[in-house]
Coordinates of C-alpha atoms and ligand atoms in Angstrom, one line a residue:
M25 CA 0.0 0.0 0.0
T26 CA 1.5 3.3 -1.1
K27 CA -1.3 5.8 -0.7
P28 CA 0.1 8.7 1.3
C29 CA -1.3 9.0 4.8
I30 CA -2.5 12.4 5.9
I31 CA -1.7 13.2 9.5
C32 CA -4.0 15.7 11.3
V33 CA -2.9 17.2 14.6
A34 CA -5.6 18.3 17.0
I35 CA -3.5 20.7 18.9
T36 CA -5.7 21.9 21.8
G37 CA -9.3 20.8 22.0
S38 CA -11.8 22.1 24.5
L39 CA -11.1 19.7 27.4
P40 CA -7.5 19.0 28.2
R41 CA -6.0 21.8 30.2
K42 CA -2.6 23.1 30.9
S43 CA -2.9 21.7 34.4
D44 CA -3.4 18.2 32.9
N45 CA -0.4 18.5 30.7
P46 CA 1.7 21.7 30.5
A47 CA 2.4 21.0 26.8
V48 CA -1.2 21.7 25.8
P49 CA -1.0 25.0 23.9
V50 CA -3.7 27.5 24.9
T51 CA -2.6 31.0 24.0
I52 CA -2.5 31.9 20.3
S53 CA 1.3 32.1 20.3
E54 CA 1.7 28.7 22.0
Q55 CA -0.8 27.3 19.5
V56 CA 1.1 28.7 16.5
E57 CA 4.4 27.4 17.9
S58 CA 3.0 23.9 18.7
T59 CA 1.4 23.7 15.3
H60 CA 4.6 24.7 13.6
A61 CA 6.6 22.0 15.4
A62 CA 3.9 19.4 14.5
Y63 CA 4.0 20.5 10.9
E64 CA 7.7 20.0 10.8
A65 CA 7.1 16.5 12.2
G66 CA 4.8 15.7 9.3
A67 CA 1.3 16.9 10.2
T68 CA -0.5 18.6 7.3
I69 CA -3.9 19.4 8.9
C70 CA -4.2 21.6 12.0
H71 CA -7.5 20.9 13.8
A72 CA -8.1 23.9 16.0
H73 CA -10.1 25.1 18.9
V74 CA -9.4 28.4 20.6
R75 CA -9.5 29.4 24.3
D76 CA -10.3 32.6 26.0
D77 CA -8.0 34.3 28.6
D78 CA -9.2 31.9 31.3
Q79 CA -8.4 28.9 29.1
N80 CA -12.1 28.2 28.6
P81 CA -13.2 27.1 25.1
T82 CA -14.7 29.9 23.0
S83 CA -15.9 30.2 19.4
D84 CA -14.8 33.8 19.1
P85 CA -14.2 34.4 15.4
E86 CA -11.5 37.1 16.2
R87 CA -9.4 34.5 18.1
Y88 CA -9.8 32.0 15.3
L89 CA -8.6 34.6 12.8
R90 CA -5.5 35.4 14.8
L91 CA -4.7 31.7 15.0
F92 CA -5.4 31.2 11.3
D93 CA -3.1 34.1 10.4
G94 CA -0.4 32.8 12.7
V95 CA -0.5 29.3 11.3
R96 CA -0.5 30.7 7.7
A97 CA 2.5 32.9 8.5
H98 CA 4.6 29.9 9.8
C99 CA 3.2 27.0 7.8
P100 CA 1.8 28.6 4.6
D101 CA 0.6 25.4 2.9
M102 CA -0.8 23.6 6.0
V103 CA -4.5 22.8 5.9
F104 CA -6.4 24.8 8.6
Q105 CA -9.5 23.2 10.1
V106 CA -11.7 24.8 12.6
S107 CA -14.0 23.0 15.1
T108 CA -17.7 23.7 14.9
G109 CA -18.2 21.4 17.9
G110 CA -20.6 22.2 20.7
R111 CA -18.3 22.7 23.7
A112 CA -17.4 26.3 23.0
A113 CA -20.8 27.7 22.0
A114 CA -24.3 26.8 21.1
G115 CA -26.5 27.1 18.0
R116 CA -25.3 29.3 15.2
D117 CA -22.5 30.8 17.3
R118 CA -20.7 27.5 16.6
G119 CA -20.2 28.6 13.0
G120 CA -19.4 32.2 13.5
M121 CA -15.7 31.7 12.4
L122 CA -16.7 30.1 9.1
A123 CA -16.8 33.5 7.4
M124 CA -13.0 33.7 7.6
R125 CA -12.9 30.8 5.1
P126 CA -10.6 28.2 6.6
D127 CA -9.8 25.3 4.4
M128 CA -11.9 22.9 6.4
A129 CA -14.3 22.7 9.3
S130 CA -15.5 19.8 11.4
L131 CA -19.2 19.0 11.0
S132 CA -21.2 16.7 13.2
V133 CA -24.3 15.5 11.5
G134 CA -26.1 13.8 14.4
S135 CA -26.3 13.7 18.1
N136 CA -24.9 11.3 20.7
N137 CA -23.9 11.2 24.4
F138 CA -20.6 12.6 25.7
P139 CA -19.1 11.9 29.1
G140 CA -21.3 14.3 31.0
R141 CA -23.9 15.6 28.6
V142 CA -25.7 15.2 25.4
Y143 CA -23.8 16.4 22.3
E144 CA -26.7 18.1 20.5
N145 CA -26.7 18.4 16.7
P146 CA -30.3 19.1 15.7
P147 CA -31.1 18.7 12.0
D148 CA -31.7 22.4 11.3
L149 CA -28.4 23.4 12.8
V150 CA -26.5 20.7 10.9
D151 CA -28.2 22.0 7.7
W152 CA -27.3 25.6 8.5
L153 CA -23.6 24.7 9.2
A154 CA -23.4 22.7 6.0
A155 CA -24.9 25.6 4.0
E156 CA -22.4 28.0 5.5
M157 CA -19.5 25.7 4.5
R158 CA -20.9 25.5 1.0
R159 CA -21.2 29.3 0.9
H160 CA -17.6 29.9 2.0
Q161 CA -16.2 26.9 0.0
I162 CA -15.0 25.1 3.1
K163 CA -14.5 21.3 3.0
P164 CA -16.4 19.7 5.9
E165 CA -14.8 16.9 7.9
I166 CA -17.7 14.7 9.0
E167 CA -17.3 13.6 12.6
A168 CA -18.9 10.2 12.9
F169 CA -19.5 9.4 16.5
D170 CA -22.1 6.7 15.5
L171 CA -23.0 4.5 12.6
S172 CA -26.1 6.7 11.9
H173 CA -23.8 9.6 11.2
I174 CA -22.2 7.7 8.3
F175 CA -25.6 7.2 6.8
K176 CA -26.5 10.8 7.3
A177 CA -23.3 12.0 5.6
A178 CA -24.1 9.8 2.6
E179 CA -27.7 11.2 2.4
M180 CA -26.4 14.8 2.6
N181 CA -23.8 14.0 0.0
A182 CA -26.3 12.5 -2.4
D183 CA -28.7 15.5 -2.2
G184 CA -25.9 18.0 -2.5
R185 CA -25.9 19.5 1.0
I186 CA -22.4 18.2 1.2
P187 CA -21.0 18.4 -2.3
G188 CA -18.0 16.6 -3.7
D189 CA -16.2 13.6 -2.2
I190 CA -16.9 13.2 1.5
Y191 CA -14.1 13.3 4.1
I192 CA -15.2 11.5 7.2
Q193 CA -13.7 10.8 10.6
F194 CA -14.6 7.9 12.9
V195 CA -14.3 9.0 16.5
M196 CA -14.0 6.1 18.9
G197 CA -13.3 5.9 22.6
V198 CA -15.4 8.8 23.9
K199 CA -17.1 7.7 27.1
N200 CA -20.8 7.1 26.5
A201 CA -20.4 7.1 22.8
M202 CA -18.8 4.6 20.4
P203 CA -16.2 2.4 22.1
V204 CA -13.0 1.2 20.5
D205 CA -14.1 -2.0 18.9
R206 CA -12.4 -3.7 16.0
P207 CA -15.4 -5.3 14.3
A208 CA -17.3 -2.0 14.6
F209 CA -14.3 -0.1 13.1
D210 CA -14.2 -2.5 10.2
F211 CA -17.9 -2.1 9.7
F212 CA -17.6 1.7 9.7
V213 CA -14.9 1.4 6.9
Q214 CA -16.9 -1.1 4.9
T215 CA -20.1 1.0 5.2
T216 CA -18.4 4.2 4.2
R217 CA -16.9 2.4 1.1
R218 CA -20.3 0.9 0.2
L219 CA -22.3 4.2 0.6
M220 CA -19.7 6.7 -0.6
P221 CA -17.1 5.0 -2.9
G222 CA -15.2 8.2 -3.4
A223 CA -14.9 9.1 0.2
E224 CA -11.6 9.4 2.1
W225 CA -11.7 8.6 5.8
C226 CA -9.7 9.1 9.0
A227 CA -10.1 7.9 12.5
A228 CA -9.5 9.4 16.0
G229 CA -9.0 7.3 19.1
I230 CA -9.5 9.1 22.4
G231 CA -7.1 8.7 25.4
R232 CA -5.1 5.5 25.6
H233 CA -6.8 4.3 22.4
Q234 CA -5.1 6.9 20.2
L235 CA -2.3 4.7 19.0
T236 CA -4.5 1.7 18.6
I237 CA -6.8 3.6 16.2
N238 CA -3.8 5.1 14.4
D239 CA -2.5 1.7 13.8
W240 CA -5.8 0.3 12.5
S241 CA -6.4 3.3 10.2
I242 CA -3.0 3.4 8.7
A243 CA -3.1 -0.4 8.0
A244 CA -6.5 -0.2 6.5
G245 CA -5.7 2.7 4.1
G246 CA -7.2 5.5 6.1
H247 CA -5.7 8.7 7.4
A248 CA -4.6 9.4 11.0
R249 CA -5.4 12.0 13.6
T250 CA -3.3 12.6 16.7
G251 CA -2.7 15.5 19.1
L252 CA -3.1 16.6 22.7
E253 CA -6.9 17.3 22.1
D254 CA -7.5 13.6 22.1
N255 CA -4.8 12.2 24.3
I256 CA -2.2 13.8 26.6
R257 CA 0.0 10.8 27.3
L258 CA 2.7 8.8 25.5
D259 CA 1.9 5.9 27.8
R260 CA 0.3 5.3 31.2
D261 CA 3.2 6.9 33.1
T262 CA 4.5 9.5 30.7
L263 CA 2.8 12.8 29.6
A264 CA 3.3 13.6 25.9
P265 CA 5.9 16.4 25.8
S266 CA 4.4 18.0 22.7
N267 CA 2.0 17.7 19.8
A268 CA 5.0 17.1 17.6
A269 CA 6.0 14.0 19.7
L270 CA 2.6 12.5 19.0
V271 CA 2.9 13.3 15.3
R272 CA 6.3 11.7 15.2
R273 CA 4.8 8.5 16.7
V274 CA 2.2 8.4 13.9
A275 CA 4.9 9.1 11.2
E276 CA 6.8 6.1 12.6
L277 CA 3.7 3.9 12.3
C278 CA 3.2 5.0 8.7
D279 CA 6.8 4.0 8.0
R280 CA 6.2 0.6 9.6
H281 CA 3.1 0.1 7.4
G282 CA 4.8 1.3 4.2
R283 CA 2.7 4.4 3.9
P284 CA 4.5 7.7 3.0
V285 CA 3.4 10.7 5.1
A286 CA 1.3 13.0 2.9
T287 CA 2.9 16.3 2.0
P288 CA 0.8 19.5 2.2
A289 CA 0.3 19.4 -1.6
Q290 CA -0.7 15.7 -1.5
T291 CA -3.1 16.4 1.3
R292 CA -4.8 19.2 -0.6
A293 CA -5.0 17.0 -3.7
I294 CA -6.4 14.0 -1.8
L295 CA -9.0 16.1 -0.2
G296 CA -9.8 18.2 -3.2
L297 CA -8.9 21.4 -1.4
R298 CA -8.0 24.7 -3.1
P299 CA -4.2 25.3 -3.3
A300 CA -2.6 27.2 -0.4
A301 CA -3.3 30.9 -0.7
Ligands
LIG429 ZN1 -11.9 19.1 18.2

């Protein structure tokens, strides 16, 4: 298998805090620096959340723009992906940063449980976020927390609400959502291929499952996500020293499976993104 593997680094997230691992970047300058190091280690997509001055998640478009500008200045061809997830804001405030036209944005197309609450994605909000992404020519990354989300993505692809080839990510290992389960993972891949033959897919494993899911995805021809948003440890006893360290671990796995790590240009071509500005 020689298809290049795209490595996405989820640098910050809305849950892990500096007190959990001091390497979690929270200020804009820390985020830019951490992204740059991860880029040099092989990551070509930066999945970003921003924090306010008290380290709480926010969807403030101005903060997102500052981060976007900082990443563009240091890593000009890196793909920038914003989160429209529900921890930083509610309703249409979740998509306020889309007007700045990042390359990509996460899009959850259905609801499920999270560790302490319901992750609500009502159909009208999903349609609105998808419409904003079409309007600003932003490629969605579908976050599939459940099998029904794969079917929903296929439906929205078929009727044009999500145009072009789908990029979908399977998220496994979130408490109260989909566990890390090999037959279920294989069925997700199989179902995606059956419903959306042109789709590219990726997978994210949360916490101690990160490396397991990386290994399964890379071996099965998918792409890989890592980063301190999903996991703050190298192993049970060792905190990850940086996002770059987690990226290097995935690049080594790619090597072991005979998959080259995708360059920024290959990443943009595989995902059908516009060239870097
Ligand atoms: Zn995220």
